[in-house]
PDB file of C-alpha atoms in Angstrom:
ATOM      1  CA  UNK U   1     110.232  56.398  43.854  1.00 42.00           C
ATOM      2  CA  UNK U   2     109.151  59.847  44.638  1.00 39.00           C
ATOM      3  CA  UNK U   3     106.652  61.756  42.181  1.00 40.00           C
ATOM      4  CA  UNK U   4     107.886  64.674  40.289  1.00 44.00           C
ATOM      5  CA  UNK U   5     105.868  67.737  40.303  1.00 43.00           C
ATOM      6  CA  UNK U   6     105.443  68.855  36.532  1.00 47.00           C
ATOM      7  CA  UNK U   7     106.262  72.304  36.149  1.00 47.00           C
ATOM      8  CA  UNK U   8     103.277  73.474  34.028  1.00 50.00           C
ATOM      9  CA  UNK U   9     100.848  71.575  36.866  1.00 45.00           C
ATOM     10  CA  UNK U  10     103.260  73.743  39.768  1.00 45.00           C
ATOM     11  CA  UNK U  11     102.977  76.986  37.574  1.00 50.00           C
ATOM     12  CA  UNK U  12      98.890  76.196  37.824  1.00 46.00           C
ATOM     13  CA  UNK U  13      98.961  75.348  41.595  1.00 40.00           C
ATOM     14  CA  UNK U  14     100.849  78.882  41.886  1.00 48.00           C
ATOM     15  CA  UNK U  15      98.110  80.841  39.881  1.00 45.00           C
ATOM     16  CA  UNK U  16      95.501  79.322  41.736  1.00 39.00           C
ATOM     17  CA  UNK U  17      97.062  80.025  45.106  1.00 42.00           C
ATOM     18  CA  UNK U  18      97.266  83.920  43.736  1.00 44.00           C
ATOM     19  CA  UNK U  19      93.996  84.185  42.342  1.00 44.00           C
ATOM     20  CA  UNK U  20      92.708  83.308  46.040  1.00 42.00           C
ATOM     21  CA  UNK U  21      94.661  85.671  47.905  1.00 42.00           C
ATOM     22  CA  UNK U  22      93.740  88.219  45.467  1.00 43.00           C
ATOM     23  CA  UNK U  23      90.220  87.672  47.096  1.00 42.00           C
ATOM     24  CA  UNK U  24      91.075  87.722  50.438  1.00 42.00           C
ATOM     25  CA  UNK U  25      94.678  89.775  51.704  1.00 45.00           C
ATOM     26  CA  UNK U  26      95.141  92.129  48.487  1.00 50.00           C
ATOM     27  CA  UNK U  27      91.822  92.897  48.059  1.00 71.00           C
ATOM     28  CA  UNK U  28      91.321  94.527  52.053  1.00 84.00           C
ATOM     29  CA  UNK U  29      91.791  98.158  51.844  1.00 92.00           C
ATOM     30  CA  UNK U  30      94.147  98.617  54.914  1.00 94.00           C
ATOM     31  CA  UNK U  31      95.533 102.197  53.431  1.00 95.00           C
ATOM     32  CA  UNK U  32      93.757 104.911  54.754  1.00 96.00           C
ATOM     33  CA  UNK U  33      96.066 108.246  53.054  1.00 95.00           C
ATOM     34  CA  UNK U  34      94.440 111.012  54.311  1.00 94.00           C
ATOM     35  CA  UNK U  35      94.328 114.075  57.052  1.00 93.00           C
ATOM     36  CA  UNK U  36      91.782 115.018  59.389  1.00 94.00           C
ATOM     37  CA  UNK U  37      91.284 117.734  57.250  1.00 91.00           C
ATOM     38  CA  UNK U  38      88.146 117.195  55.298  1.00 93.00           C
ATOM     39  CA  UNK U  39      87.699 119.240  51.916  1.00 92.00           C
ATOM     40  CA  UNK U  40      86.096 122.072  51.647  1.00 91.00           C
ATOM     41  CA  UNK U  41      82.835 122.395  49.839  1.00 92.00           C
ATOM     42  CA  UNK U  42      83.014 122.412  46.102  1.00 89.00           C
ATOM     43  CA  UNK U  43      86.517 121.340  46.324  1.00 91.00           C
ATOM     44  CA  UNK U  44      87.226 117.796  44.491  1.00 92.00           C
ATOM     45  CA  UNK U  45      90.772 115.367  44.849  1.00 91.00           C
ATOM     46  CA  UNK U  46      91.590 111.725  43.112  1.00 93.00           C
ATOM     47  CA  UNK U  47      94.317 109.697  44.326  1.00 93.00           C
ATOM     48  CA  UNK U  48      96.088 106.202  43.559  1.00 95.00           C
ATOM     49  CA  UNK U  49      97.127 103.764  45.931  1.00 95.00           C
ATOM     50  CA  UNK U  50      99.553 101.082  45.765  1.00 95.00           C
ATOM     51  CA  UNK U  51      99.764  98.920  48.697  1.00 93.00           C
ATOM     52  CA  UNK U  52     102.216  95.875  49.471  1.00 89.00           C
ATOM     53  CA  UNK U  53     101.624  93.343  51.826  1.00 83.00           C
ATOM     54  CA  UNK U  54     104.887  90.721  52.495  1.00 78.00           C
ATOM     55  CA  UNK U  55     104.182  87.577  52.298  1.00 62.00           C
ATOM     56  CA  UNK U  56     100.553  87.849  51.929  1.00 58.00           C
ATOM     57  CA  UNK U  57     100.131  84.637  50.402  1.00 60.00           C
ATOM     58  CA  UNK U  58     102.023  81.598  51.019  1.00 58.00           C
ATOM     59  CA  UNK U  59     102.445  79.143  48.529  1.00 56.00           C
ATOM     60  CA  UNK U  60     104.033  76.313  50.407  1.00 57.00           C
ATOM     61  CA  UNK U  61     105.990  75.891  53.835  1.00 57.00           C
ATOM     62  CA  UNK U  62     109.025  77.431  52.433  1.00 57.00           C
ATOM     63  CA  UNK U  63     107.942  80.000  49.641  1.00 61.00           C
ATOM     64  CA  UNK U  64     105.535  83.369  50.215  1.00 62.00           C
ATOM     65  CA  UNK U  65     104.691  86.498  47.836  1.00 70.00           C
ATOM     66  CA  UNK U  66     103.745  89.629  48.255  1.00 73.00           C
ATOM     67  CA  UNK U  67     100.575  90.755  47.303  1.00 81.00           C
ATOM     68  CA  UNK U  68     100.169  94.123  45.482  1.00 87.00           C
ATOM     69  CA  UNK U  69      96.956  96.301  45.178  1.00 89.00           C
ATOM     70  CA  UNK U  70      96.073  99.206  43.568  1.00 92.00           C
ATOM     71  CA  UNK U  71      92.916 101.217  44.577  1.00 94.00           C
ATOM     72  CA  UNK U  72      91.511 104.486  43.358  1.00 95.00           C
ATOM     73  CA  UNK U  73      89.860 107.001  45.065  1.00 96.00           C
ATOM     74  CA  UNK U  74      87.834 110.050  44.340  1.00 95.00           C
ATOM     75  CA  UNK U  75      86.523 112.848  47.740  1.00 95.00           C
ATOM     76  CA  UNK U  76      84.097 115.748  47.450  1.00 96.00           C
ATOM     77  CA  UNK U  77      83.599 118.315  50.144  1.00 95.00           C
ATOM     78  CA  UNK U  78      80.315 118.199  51.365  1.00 96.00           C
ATOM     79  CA  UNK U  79      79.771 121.166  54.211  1.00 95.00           C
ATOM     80  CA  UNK U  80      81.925 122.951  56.786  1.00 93.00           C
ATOM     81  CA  UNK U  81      83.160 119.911  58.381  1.00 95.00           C
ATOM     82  CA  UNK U  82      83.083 116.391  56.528  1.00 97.00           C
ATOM     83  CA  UNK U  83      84.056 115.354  52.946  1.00 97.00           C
ATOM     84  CA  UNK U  84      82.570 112.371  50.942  1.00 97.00           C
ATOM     85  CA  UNK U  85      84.647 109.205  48.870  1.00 97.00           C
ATOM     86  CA  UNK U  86      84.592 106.636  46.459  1.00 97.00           C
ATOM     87  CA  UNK U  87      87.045 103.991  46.644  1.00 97.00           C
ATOM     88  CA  UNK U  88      87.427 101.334  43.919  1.00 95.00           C
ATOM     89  CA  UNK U  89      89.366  98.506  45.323  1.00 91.00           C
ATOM     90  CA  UNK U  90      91.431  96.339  42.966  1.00 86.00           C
ATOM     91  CA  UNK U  91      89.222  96.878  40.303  1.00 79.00           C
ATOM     92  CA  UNK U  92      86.776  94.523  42.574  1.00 85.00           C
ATOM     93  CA  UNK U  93      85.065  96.237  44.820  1.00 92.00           C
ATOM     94  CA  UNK U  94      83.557  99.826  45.609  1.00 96.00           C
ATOM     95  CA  UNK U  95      83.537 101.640  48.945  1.00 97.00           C
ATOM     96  CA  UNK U  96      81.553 104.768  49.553  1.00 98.00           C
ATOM     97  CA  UNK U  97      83.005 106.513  52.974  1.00 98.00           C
ATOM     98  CA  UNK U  98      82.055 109.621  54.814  1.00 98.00           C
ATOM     99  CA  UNK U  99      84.687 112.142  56.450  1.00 98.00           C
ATOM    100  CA  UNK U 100      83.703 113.857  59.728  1.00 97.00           C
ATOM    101  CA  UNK U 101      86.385 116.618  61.527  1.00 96.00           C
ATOM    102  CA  UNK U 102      85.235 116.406  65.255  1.00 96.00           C
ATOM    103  CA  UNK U 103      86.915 118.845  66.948  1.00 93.00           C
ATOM    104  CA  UNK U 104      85.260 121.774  64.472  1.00 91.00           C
ATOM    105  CA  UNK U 105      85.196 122.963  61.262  1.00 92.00           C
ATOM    106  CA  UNK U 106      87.456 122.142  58.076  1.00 88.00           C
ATOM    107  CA  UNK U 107      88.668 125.700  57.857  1.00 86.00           C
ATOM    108  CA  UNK U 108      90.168 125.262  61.865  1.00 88.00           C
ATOM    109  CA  UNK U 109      93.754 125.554  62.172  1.00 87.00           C
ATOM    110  CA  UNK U 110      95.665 123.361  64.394  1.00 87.00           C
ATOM    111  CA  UNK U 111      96.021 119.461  64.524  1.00 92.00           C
ATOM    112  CA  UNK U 112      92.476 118.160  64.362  1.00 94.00           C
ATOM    113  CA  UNK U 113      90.413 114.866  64.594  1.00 96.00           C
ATOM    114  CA  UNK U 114      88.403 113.242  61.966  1.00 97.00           C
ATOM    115  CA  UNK U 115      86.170 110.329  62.321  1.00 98.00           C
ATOM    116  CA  UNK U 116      85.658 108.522  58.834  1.00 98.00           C
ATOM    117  CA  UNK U 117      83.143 105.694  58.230  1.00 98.00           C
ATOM    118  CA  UNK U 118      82.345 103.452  55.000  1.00 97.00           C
ATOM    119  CA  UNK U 119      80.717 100.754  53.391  1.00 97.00           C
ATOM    120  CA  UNK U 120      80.275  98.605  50.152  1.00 96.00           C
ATOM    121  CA  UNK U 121      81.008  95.498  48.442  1.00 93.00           C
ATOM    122  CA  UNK U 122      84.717  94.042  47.715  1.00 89.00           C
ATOM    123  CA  UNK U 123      85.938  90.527  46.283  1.00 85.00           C
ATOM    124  CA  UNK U 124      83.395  91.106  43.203  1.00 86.00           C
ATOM    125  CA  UNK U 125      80.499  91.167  45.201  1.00 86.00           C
ATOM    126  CA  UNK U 126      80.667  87.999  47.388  1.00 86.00           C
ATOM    127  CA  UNK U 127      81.633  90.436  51.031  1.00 88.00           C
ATOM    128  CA  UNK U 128      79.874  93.405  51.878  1.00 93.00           C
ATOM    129  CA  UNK U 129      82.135  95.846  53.577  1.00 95.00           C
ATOM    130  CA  UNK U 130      82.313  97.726  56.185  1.00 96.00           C
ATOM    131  CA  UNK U 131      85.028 100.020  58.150  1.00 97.00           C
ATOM    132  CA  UNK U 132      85.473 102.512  60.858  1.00 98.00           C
ATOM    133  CA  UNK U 133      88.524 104.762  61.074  1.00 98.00           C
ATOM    134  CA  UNK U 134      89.929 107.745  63.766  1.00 98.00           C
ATOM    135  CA  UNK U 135      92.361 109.908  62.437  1.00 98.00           C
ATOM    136  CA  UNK U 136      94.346 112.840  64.043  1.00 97.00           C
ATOM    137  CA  UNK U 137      96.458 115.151  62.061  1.00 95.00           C
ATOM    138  CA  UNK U 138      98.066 118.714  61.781  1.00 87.00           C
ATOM    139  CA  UNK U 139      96.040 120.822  59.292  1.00 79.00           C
ATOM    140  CA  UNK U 140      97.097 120.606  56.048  1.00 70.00           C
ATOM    141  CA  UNK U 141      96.439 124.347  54.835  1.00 67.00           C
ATOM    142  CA  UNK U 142      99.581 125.947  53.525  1.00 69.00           C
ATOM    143  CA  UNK U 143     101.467 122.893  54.963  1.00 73.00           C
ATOM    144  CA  UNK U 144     104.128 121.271  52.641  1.00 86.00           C
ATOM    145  CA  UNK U 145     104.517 118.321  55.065  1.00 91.00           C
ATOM    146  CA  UNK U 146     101.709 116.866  56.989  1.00 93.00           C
ATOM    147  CA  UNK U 147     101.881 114.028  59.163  1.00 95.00           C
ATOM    148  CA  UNK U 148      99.104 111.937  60.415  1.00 96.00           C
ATOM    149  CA  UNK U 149      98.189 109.092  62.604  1.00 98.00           C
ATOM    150  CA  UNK U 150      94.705 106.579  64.010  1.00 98.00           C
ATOM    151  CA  UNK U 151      93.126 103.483  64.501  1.00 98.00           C
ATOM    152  CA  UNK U 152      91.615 101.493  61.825  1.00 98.00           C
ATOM    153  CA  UNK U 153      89.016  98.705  62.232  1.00 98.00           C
ATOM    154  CA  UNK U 154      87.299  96.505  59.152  1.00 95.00           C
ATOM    155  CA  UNK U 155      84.609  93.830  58.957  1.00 93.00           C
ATOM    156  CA  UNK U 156      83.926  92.100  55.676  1.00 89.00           C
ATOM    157  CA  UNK U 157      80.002  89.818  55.652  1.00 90.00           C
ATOM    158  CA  UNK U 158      79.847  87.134  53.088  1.00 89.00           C
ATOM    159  CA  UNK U 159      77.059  87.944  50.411  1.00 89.00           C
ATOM    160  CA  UNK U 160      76.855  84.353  48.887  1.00 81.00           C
ATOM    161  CA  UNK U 161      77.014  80.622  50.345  1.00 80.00           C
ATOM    162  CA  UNK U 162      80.381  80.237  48.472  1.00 79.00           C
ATOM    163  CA  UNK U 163      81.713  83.381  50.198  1.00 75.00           C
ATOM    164  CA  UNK U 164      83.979  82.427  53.226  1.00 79.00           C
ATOM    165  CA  UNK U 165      83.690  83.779  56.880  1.00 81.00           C
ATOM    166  CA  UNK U 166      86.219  86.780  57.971  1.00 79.00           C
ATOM    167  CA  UNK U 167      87.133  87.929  61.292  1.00 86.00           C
ATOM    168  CA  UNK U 168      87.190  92.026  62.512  1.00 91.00           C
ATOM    169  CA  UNK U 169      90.321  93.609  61.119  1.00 93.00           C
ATOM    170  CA  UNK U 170      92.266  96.253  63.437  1.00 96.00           C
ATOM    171  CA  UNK U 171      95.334  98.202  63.596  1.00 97.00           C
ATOM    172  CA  UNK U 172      97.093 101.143  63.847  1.00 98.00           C
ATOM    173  CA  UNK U 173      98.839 103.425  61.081  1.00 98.00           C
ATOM    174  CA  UNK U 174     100.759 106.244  60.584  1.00 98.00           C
ATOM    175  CA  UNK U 175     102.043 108.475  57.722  1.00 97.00           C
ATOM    176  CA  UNK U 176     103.407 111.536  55.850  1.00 95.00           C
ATOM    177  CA  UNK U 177     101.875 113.440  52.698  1.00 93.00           C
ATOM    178  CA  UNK U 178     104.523 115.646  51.005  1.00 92.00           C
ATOM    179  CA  UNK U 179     102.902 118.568  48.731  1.00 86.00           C
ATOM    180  CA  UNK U 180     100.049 120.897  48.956  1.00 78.00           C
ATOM    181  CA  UNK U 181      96.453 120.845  48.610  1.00 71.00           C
ATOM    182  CA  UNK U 182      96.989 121.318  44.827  1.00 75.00           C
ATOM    183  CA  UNK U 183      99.364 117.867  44.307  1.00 83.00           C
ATOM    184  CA  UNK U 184     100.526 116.071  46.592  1.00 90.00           C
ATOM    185  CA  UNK U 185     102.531 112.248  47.869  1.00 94.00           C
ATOM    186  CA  UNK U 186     101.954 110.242  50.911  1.00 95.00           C
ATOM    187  CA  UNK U 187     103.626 107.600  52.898  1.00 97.00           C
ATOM    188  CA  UNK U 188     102.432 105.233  55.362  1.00 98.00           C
ATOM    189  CA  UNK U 189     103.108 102.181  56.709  1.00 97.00           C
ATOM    190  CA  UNK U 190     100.030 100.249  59.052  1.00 97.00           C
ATOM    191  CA  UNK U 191     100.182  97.242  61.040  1.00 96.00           C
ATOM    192  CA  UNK U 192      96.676  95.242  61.376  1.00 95.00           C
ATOM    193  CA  UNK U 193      96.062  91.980  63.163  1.00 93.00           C
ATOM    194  CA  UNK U 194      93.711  90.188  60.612  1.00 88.00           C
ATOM    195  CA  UNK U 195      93.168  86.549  60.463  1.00 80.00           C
ATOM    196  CA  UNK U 196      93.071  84.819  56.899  1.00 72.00           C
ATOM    197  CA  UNK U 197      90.341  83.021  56.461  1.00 62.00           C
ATOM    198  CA  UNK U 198      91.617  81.293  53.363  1.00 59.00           C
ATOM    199  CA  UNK U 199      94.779  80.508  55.820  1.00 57.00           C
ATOM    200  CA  UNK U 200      97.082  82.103  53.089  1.00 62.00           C
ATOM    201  CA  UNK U 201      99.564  83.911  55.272  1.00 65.00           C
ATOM    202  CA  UNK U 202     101.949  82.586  58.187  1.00 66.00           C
ATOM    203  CA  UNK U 203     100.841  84.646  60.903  1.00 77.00           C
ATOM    204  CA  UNK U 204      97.497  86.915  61.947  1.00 84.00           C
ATOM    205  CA  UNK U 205     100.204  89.730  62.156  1.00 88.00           C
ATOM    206  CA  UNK U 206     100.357  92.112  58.579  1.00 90.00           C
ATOM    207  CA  UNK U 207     102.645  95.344  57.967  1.00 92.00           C
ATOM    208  CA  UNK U 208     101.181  96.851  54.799  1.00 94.00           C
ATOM    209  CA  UNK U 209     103.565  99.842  53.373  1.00 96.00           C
ATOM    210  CA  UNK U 210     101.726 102.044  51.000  1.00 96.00           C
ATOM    211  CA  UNK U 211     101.763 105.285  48.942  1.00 97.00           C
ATOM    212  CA  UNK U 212      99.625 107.460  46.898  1.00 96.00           C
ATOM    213  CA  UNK U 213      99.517 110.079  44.532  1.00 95.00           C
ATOM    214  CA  UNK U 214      96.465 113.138  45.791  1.00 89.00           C
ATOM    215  CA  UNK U 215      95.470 114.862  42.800  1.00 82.00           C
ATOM    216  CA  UNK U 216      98.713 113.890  40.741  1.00 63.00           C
ATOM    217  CA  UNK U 217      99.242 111.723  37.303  1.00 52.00           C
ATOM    218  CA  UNK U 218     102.458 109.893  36.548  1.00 48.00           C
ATOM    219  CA  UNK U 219     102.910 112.538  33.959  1.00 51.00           C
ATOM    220  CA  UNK U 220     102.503 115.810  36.114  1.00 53.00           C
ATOM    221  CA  UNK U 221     105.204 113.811  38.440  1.00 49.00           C
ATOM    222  CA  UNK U 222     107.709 113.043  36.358  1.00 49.00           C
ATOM    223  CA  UNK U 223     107.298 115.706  32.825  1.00 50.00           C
ATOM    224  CA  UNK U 224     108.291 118.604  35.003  1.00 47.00           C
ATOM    225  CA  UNK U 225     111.527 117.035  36.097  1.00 44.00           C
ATOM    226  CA  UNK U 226     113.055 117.058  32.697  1.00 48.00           C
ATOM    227  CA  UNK U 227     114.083 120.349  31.703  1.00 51.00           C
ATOM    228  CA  UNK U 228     112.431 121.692  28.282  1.00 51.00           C
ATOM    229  CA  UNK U 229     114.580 124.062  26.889  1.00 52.00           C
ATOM    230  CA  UNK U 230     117.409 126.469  28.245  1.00 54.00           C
ATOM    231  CA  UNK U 231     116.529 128.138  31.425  1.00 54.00           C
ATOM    232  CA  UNK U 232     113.790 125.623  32.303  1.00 49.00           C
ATOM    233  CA  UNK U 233     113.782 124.676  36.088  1.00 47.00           C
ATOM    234  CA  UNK U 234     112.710 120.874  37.083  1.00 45.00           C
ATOM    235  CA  UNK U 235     109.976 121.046  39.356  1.00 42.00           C
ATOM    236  CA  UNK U 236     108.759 117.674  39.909  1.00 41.00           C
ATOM    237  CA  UNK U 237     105.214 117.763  42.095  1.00 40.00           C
ATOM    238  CA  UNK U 238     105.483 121.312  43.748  1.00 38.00           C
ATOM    239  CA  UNK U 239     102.765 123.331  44.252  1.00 36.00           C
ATOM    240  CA  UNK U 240     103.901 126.234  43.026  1.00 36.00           C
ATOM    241  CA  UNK U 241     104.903 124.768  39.608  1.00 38.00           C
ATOM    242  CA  UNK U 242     101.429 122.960  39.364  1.00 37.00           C
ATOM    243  CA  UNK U 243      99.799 125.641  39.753  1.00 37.00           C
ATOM    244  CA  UNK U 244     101.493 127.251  37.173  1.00 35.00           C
ATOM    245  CA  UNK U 245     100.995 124.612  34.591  1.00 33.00           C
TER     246      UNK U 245
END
């Protein structure tokens, strides 16, 4: 007679399945959200990021979740042509990157290049981090729509004995941030070939949608779009009414 699987013991097998991928697929910062267009000096932006992967973690043959993430990140201008970040990464991790425009300053109008390199710890410690990105872009100055475009690559090193063994991440990605320098949303949607090394997803292939908020809170988003009184004008995240604010 077959065994029946007790539901509390399948509800445990389920956590624990989560709980791993958490440390592997949700925990890799595949988003990139932002331009080529470093910040100027003395200028400061914070942004959230929510990425999805499908099916990042498979519980059996026939079932899958996704795996959500939620990062936050903080950049500083630093000179005339490169900007400065912190990234915390799922609340497990912290990444310290450095923005470089290549093809001249930040001030230079025109679609530029940008190389951007970082490194730190993720998983809680047990991977060092490391990461390489190229992005091109038009320059976001007075621009209301920006799109943008690169390459991505990502290495993770195990810091403990317990810590498994990862393989080079790389893709390609490519996005849209709606809104000035003041407020602004992005869009963007990469595709990485990235083996898991716990063996939690189905194939090496991974399309990771994403957005983020640039210098935004949930409030500023959302209060302006319900009028306040007669006359009052919803404004949701433009500039203009930002600025104003």
């Amino acid at each position: 007679m077959p065994r029946l699987c007790h539901p509390r013991r399948t509800a445990r097998v389920r956590l624990l399945f989560l709980l791993a991928a958490l440390g592997g697929t949700a925990c890799t910062p595949y988003a990139v959200h932002t331009t080529a267009q470093p910040l100027r000096r003395g200028e400061t932006s914070s942004g959230t990021i929510f990425t999805v992967v499908p099916a990042g973690a498979k519980i059996n043959d026939s079932t899958s979740h996704a795996m959500p993430s939620l990062d936050w990140e903080r950049r500083s201008g630093f000179d005339d042509r490169s900007d400065i970040g912190l990234r915390i990464n799922s609340a497990s991790g912290a990444i310290v990157t450095y923005k470089r425009r290549l093809d001249g300053p930040t001030r230079k109008e025109g679609i530029g290049t940008a190389l951007l390199v970082g490194a730190g710890f993720v998983n809680l410690g047990m991977h060092a981090h490391g990461e390489v990105t190229l992005v091109t872009s038009a320059t976001d100055s007075g621009r209301t729509v920006t799109p943008y475009a690169g390459v991505r690559a990502i290495q993770i090193v195990p810091l403990s004995t317990d810590a498994v063994r990862d393989k080079p991440t790389f893709g390609v990605f490519g996005g849209t941030r709606l809104g000035g320098r003041e407020g602004s949303v992005s869009l963007e949607l990469g595709v990485f070939y990235d083996r898991s090394a716990l063996g939690l997803r189905r194939n090496d292939l991974v399309v990771v949608p994403s957005v983020a908020f640039h210098g935004l809170s949930f409030r500023r988003l959302f209060v302006g779009a319900i009028p306040r009184g007669p006359g009052a004008r919803p404004c949701a995240f433009a500039s203009g009414c930002l600025r104003n604010r």
